[in-house]
mmCIF file of C-alpha atoms and ligand atoms in Angstrom:
data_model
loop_
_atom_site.group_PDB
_atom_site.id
_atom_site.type_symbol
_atom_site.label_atom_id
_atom_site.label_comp_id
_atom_site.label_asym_id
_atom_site.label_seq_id
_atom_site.Cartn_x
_atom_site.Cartn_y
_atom_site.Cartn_z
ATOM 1 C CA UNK I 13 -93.623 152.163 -25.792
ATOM 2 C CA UNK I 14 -94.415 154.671 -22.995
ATOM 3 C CA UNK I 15 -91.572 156.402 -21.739
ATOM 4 C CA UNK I 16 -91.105 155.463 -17.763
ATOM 5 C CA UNK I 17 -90.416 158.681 -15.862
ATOM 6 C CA UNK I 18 -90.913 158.850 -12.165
ATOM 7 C CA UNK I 19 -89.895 162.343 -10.039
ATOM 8 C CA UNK I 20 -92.349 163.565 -7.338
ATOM 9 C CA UNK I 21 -91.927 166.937 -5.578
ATOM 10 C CA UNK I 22 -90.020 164.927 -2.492
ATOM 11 C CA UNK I 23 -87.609 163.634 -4.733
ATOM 12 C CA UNK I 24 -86.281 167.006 -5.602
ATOM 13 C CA UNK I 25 -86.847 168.123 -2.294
ATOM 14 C CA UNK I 26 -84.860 164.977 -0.793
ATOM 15 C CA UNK I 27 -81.998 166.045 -3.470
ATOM 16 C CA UNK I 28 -81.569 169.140 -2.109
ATOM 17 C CA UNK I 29 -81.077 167.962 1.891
ATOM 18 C CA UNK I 30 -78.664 165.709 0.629
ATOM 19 C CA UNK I 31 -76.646 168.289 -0.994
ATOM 20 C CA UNK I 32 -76.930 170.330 2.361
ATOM 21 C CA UNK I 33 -76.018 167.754 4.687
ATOM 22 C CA UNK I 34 -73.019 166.334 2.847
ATOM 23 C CA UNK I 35 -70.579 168.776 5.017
ATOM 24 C CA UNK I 36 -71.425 166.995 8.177
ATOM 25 C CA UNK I 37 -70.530 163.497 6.971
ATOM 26 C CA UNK I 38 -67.213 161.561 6.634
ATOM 27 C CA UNK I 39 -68.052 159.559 3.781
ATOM 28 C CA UNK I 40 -71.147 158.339 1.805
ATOM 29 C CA UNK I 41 -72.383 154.728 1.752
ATOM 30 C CA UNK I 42 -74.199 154.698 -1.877
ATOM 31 C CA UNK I 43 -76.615 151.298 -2.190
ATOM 32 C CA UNK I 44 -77.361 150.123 -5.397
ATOM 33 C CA UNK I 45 -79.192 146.607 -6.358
ATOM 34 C CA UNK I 46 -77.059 144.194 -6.961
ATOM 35 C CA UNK I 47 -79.077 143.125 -10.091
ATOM 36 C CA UNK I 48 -78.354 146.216 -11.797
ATOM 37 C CA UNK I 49 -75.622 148.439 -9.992
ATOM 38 C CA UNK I 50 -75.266 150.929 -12.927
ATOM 39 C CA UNK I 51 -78.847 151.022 -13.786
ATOM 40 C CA UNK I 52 -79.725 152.084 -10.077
ATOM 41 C CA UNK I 53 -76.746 154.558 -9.739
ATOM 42 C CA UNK I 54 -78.286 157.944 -9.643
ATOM 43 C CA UNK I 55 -76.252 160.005 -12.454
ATOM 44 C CA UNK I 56 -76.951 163.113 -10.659
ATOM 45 C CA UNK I 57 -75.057 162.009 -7.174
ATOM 46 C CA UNK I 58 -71.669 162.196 -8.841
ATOM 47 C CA UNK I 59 -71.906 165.573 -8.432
ATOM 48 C CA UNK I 60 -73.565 165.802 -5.740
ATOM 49 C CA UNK I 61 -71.015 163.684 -3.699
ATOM 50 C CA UNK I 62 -68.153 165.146 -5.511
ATOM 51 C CA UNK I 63 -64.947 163.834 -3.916
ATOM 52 C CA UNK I 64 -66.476 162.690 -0.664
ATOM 53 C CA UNK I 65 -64.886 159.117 0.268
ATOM 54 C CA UNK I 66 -67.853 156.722 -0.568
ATOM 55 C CA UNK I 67 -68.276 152.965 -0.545
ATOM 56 C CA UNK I 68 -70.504 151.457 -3.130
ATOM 57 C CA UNK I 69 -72.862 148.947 -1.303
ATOM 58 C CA UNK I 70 -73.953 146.064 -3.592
ATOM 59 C CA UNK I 71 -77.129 145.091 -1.632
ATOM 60 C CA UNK I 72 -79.505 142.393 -2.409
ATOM 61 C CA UNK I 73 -76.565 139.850 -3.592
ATOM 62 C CA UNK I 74 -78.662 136.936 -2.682
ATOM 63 C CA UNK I 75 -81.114 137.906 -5.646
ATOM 64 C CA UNK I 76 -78.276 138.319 -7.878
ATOM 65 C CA UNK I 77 -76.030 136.264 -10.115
ATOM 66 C CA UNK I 78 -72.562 135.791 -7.698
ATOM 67 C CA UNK I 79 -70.352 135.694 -10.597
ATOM 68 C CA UNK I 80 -71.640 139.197 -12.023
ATOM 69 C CA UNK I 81 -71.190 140.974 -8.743
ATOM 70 C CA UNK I 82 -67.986 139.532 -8.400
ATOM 71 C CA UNK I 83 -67.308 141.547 -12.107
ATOM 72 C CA UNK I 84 -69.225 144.321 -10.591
ATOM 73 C CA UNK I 85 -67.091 144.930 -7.512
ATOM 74 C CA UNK I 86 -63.912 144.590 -9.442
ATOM 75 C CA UNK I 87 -65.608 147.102 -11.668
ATOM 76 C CA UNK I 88 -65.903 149.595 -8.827
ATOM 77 C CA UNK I 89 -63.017 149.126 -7.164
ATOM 78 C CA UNK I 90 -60.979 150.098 -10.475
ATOM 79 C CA UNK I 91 -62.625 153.017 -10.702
ATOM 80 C CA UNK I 92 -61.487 153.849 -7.560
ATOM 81 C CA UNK I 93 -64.118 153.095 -5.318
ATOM 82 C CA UNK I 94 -64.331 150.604 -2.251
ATOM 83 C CA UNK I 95 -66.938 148.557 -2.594
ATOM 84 C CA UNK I 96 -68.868 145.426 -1.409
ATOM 85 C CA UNK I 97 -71.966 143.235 -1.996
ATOM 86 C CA UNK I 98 -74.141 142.680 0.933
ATOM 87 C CA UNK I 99 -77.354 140.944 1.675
ATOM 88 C CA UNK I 100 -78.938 143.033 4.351
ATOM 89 C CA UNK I 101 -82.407 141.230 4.507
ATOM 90 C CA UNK I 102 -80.400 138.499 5.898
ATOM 91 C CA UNK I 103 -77.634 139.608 7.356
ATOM 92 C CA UNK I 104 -77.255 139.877 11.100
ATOM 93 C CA UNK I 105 -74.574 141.663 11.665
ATOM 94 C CA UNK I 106 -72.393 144.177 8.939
ATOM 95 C CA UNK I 107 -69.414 144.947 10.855
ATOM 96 C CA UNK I 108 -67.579 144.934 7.449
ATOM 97 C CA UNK I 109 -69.072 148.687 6.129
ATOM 98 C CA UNK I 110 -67.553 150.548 9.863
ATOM 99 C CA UNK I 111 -64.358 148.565 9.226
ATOM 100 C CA UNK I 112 -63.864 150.032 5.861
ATOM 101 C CA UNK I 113 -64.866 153.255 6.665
ATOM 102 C CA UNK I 114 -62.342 153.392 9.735
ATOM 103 C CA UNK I 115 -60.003 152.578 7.046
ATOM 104 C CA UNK I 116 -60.832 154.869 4.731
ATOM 105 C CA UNK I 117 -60.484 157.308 7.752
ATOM 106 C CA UNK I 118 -57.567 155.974 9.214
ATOM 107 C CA UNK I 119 -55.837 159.054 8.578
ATOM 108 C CA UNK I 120 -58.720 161.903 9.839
ATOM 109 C CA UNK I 121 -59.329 159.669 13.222
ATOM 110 C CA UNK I 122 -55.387 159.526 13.468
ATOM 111 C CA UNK I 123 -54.832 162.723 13.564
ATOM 112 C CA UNK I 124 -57.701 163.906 15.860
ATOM 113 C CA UNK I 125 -56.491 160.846 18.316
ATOM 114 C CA UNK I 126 -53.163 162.790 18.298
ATOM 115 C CA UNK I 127 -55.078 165.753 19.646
ATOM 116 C CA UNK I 128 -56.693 163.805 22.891
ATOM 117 C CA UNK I 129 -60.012 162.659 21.161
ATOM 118 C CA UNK I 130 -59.937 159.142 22.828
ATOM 119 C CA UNK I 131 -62.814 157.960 20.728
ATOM 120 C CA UNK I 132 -63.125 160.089 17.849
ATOM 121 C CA UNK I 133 -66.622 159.296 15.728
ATOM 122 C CA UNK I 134 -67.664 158.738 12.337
ATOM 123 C CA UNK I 135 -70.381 159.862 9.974
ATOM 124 C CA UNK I 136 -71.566 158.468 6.804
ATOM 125 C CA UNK I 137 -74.627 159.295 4.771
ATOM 126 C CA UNK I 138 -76.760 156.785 2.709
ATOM 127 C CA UNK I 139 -77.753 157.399 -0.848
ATOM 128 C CA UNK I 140 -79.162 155.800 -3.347
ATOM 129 C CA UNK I 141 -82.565 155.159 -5.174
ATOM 130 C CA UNK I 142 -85.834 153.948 -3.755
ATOM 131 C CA UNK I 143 -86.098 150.692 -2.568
ATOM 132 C CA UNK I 144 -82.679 149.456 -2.748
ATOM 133 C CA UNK I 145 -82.749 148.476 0.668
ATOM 134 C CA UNK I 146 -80.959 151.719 2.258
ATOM 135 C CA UNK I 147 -83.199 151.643 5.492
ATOM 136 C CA UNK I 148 -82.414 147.884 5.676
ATOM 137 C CA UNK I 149 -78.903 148.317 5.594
ATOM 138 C CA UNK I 150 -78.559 151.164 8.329
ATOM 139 C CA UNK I 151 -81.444 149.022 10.967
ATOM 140 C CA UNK I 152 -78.111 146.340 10.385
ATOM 141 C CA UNK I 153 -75.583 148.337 11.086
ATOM 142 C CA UNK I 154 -76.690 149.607 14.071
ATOM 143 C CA UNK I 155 -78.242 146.388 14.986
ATOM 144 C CA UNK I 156 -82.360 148.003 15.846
ATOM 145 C CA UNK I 157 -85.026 148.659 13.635
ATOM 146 C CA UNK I 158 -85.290 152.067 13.781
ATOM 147 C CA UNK I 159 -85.719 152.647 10.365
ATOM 148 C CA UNK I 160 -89.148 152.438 8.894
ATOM 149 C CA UNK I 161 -88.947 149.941 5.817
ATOM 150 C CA UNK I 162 -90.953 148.306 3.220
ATOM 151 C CA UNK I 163 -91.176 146.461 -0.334
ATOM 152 C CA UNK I 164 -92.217 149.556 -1.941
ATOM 153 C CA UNK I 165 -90.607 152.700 -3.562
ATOM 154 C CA UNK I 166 -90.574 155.779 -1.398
ATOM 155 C CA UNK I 167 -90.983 154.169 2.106
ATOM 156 C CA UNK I 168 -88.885 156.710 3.611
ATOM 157 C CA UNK I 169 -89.556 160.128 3.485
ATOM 158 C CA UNK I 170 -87.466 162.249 5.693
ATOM 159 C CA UNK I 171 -83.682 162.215 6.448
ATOM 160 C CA UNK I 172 -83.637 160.601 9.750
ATOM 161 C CA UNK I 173 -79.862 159.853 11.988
ATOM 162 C CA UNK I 174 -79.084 156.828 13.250
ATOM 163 C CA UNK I 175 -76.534 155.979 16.115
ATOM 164 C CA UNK I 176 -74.422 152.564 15.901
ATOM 165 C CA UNK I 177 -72.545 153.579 18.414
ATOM 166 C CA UNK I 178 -70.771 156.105 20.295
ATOM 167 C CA UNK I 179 -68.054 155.791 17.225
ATOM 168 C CA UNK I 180 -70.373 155.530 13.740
ATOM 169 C CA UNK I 181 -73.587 157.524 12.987
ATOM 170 C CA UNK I 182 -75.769 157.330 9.910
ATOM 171 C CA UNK I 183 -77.856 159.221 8.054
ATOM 172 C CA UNK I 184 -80.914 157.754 6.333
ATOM 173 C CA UNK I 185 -82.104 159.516 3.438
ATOM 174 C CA UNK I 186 -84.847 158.825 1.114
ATOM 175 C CA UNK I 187 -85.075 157.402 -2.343
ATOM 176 C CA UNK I 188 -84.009 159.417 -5.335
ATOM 177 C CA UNK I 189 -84.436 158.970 -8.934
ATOM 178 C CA UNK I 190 -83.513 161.535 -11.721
ATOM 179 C CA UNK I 191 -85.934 163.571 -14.060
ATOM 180 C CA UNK I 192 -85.369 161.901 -17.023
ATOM 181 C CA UNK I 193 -83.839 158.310 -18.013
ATOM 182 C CA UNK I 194 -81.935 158.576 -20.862
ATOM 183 C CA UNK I 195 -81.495 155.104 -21.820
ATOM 184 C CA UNK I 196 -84.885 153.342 -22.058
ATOM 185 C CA UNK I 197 -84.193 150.088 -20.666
ATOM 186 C CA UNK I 198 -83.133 151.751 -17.591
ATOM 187 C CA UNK I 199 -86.622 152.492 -16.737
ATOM 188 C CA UNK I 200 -87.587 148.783 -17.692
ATOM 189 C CA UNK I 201 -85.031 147.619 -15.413
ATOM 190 C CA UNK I 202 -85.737 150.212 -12.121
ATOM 191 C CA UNK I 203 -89.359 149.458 -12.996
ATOM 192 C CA UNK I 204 -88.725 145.363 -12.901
ATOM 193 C CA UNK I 205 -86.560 145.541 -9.484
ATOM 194 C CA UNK I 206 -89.262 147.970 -7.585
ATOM 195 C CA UNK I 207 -87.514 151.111 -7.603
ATOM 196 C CA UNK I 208 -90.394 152.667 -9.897
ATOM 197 C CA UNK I 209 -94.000 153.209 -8.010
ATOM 198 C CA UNK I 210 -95.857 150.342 -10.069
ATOM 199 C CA UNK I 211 -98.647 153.126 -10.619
ATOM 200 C CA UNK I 212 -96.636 154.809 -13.318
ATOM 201 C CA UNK I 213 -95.740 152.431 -15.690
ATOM 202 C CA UNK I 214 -97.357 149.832 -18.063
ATOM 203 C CA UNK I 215 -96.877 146.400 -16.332
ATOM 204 C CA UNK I 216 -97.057 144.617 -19.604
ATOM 205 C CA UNK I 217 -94.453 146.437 -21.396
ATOM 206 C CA UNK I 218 -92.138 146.154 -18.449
ATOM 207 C CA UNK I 219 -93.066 142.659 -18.050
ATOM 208 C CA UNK I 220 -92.374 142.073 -21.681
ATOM 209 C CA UNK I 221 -88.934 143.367 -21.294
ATOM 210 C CA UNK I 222 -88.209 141.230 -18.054
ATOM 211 C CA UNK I 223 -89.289 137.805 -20.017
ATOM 212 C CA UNK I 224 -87.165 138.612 -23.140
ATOM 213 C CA UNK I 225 -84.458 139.248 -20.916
ATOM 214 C CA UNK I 226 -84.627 135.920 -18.523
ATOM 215 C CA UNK I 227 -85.306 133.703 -21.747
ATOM 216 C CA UNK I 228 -82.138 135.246 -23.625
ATOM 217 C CA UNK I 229 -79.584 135.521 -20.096
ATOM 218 C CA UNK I 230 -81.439 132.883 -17.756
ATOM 219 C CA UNK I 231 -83.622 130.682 -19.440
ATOM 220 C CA UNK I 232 -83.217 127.493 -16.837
ATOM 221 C CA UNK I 233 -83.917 130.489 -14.363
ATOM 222 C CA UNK I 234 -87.139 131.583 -15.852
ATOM 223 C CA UNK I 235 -88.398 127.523 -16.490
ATOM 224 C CA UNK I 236 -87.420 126.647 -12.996
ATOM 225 C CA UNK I 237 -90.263 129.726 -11.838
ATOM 226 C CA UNK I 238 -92.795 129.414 -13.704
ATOM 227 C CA UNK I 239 -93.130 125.655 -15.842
ATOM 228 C CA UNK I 240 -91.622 123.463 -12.951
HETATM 229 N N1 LIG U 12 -83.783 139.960 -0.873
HETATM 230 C C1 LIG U 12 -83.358 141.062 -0.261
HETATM 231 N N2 LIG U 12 -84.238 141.998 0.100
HETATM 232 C C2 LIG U 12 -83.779 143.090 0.725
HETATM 233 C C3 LIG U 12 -82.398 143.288 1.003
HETATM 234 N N3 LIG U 12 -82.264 144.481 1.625
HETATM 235 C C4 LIG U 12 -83.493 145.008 1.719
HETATM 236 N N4 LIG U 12 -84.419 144.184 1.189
HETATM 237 C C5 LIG U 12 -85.866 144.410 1.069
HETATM 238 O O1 LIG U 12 -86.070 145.456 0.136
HETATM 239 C C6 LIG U 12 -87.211 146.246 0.491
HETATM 240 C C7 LIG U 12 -86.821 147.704 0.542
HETATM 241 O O2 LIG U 12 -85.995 147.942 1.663
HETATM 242 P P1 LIG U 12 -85.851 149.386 2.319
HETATM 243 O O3 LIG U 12 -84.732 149.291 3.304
HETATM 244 O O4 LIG U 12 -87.155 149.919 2.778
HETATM 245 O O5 LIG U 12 -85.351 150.222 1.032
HETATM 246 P P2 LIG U 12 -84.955 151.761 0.937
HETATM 247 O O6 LIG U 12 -83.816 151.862 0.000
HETATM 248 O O7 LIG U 12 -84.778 152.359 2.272
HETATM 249 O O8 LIG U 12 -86.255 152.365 0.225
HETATM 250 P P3 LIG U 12 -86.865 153.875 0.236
HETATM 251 O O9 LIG U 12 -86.952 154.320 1.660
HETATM 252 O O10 LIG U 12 -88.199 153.691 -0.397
HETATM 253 O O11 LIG U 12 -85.961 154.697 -0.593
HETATM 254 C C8 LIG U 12 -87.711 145.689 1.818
HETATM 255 O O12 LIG U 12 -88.778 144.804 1.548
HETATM 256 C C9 LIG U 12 -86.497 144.940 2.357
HETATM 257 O O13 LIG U 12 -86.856 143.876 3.213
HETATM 258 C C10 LIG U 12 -81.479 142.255 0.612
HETATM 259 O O14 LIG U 12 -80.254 142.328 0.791
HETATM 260 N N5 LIG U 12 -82.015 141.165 -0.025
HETATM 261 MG MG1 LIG U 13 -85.765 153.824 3.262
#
């Protein structure tokens, strides 16, 4: 089988920006898909992000199995992250993310309150790979659609701020993946959940994959789409 490898120029380009904007935020929002959390975690953010306070974002739970994120989120939070599953699609309103991240501040907004800044501010950046809803999530939290979004990989293409209010800004970043996957199936699986342009890869293979997975972990799933 074809290996899957997808990294245009503006990925590597969009790595870089990251890397020099990550002194100007507070903490870093990254968004996986709930389907696969690991398999969409971009091994090359890690050090990217380095200690920066970070909340891992579980987004798309509604497509997901509940009782795996549940194992997924305890995963992450023993590993010393924060971290919640979201459905942003759907969502009106996710007051929970600035909540944590005042939190997670408490002690940086304390202090600068003790100096006479009356409403001191927040930033966060958003990482994560393409088409994990990172655009989706940011329109929610500050509650317009500023963000340009879409059901494709690479919708956004240029680091872009966004202002929730005079207390929490966000920066919207675009989709990156790695240069090479080491594991196999994580290709299958990035491929599968759209985070993979679809012109790169051999649908049948991937679709292979995708049906001997659903018959083996969901097979009442897979019956219910297609023979009912
Ligand atoms: N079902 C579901 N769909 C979602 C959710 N969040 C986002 N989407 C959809 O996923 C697609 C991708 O969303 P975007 O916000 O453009 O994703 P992105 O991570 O910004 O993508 P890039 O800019 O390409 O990196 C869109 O069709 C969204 O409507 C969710 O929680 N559940
Ligand atoms: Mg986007």
């Amino acid at each position: 089988m074809a290996q899957i490898q997808w990294f245009p120029g503006h990925m590597a380009k969009a790595r870089n920006q990251v890397q020099e904007k990550l002194k100007l935020v507070d903490l870093v929002l990254e968004v996986v898909d709930a389907r696969v959390p690991e398999a969409s975690r971009n091994p090359m953010m890690n050090q990217i992000v380095g200690q920066k306070p970070r909340i891992m974002v579980l987004n798309k739970k509604d497509l997901a199995d509940s009782q795996k994120t549940a194992e997924w989120l305890a995963y992450y939070r023993k590993q010393g992250y924060e971290a919640i599953a979201i459905d942003a699609q759907h969502a009106k309103r996710l007051q929970q993310i600035p909540q944590l991240a005042r939190q997670m501040m408490k002690a940086k907004l304390e202090k600068q309150k003790s100096r006479g800044i009356r409403n001191p501010g927040l930033r966060a950046m958003c990482i994560g790979i393409p088409n994990v809803g990172k655009s989706t999530v940011l329109n929610r939290l500050v509650k317009k659609n500023i963000a340009v979004t879409g059901n494709r990989p690479g919708v956004t293409k240029n680091q872009q701020w966004l202002t929730a209010d005079d207390t929490f800004q966000v920066l919207d970043t675009p989709g990156i993946l790695w240069p090479k996957f080491e594991d196999e199936t994580v290709g299958n699986k990035l491929a599968l959940t759209g985070a993979i342009a679809d012109t790169v890869y051999q649908s049948d293979s991937v679709g292979l994959y995708g049906l001997t997975f659903f018959q083996q972990a969901y097979p009442q799933a897979l019956r219910k789409a297609y023979a009912e």
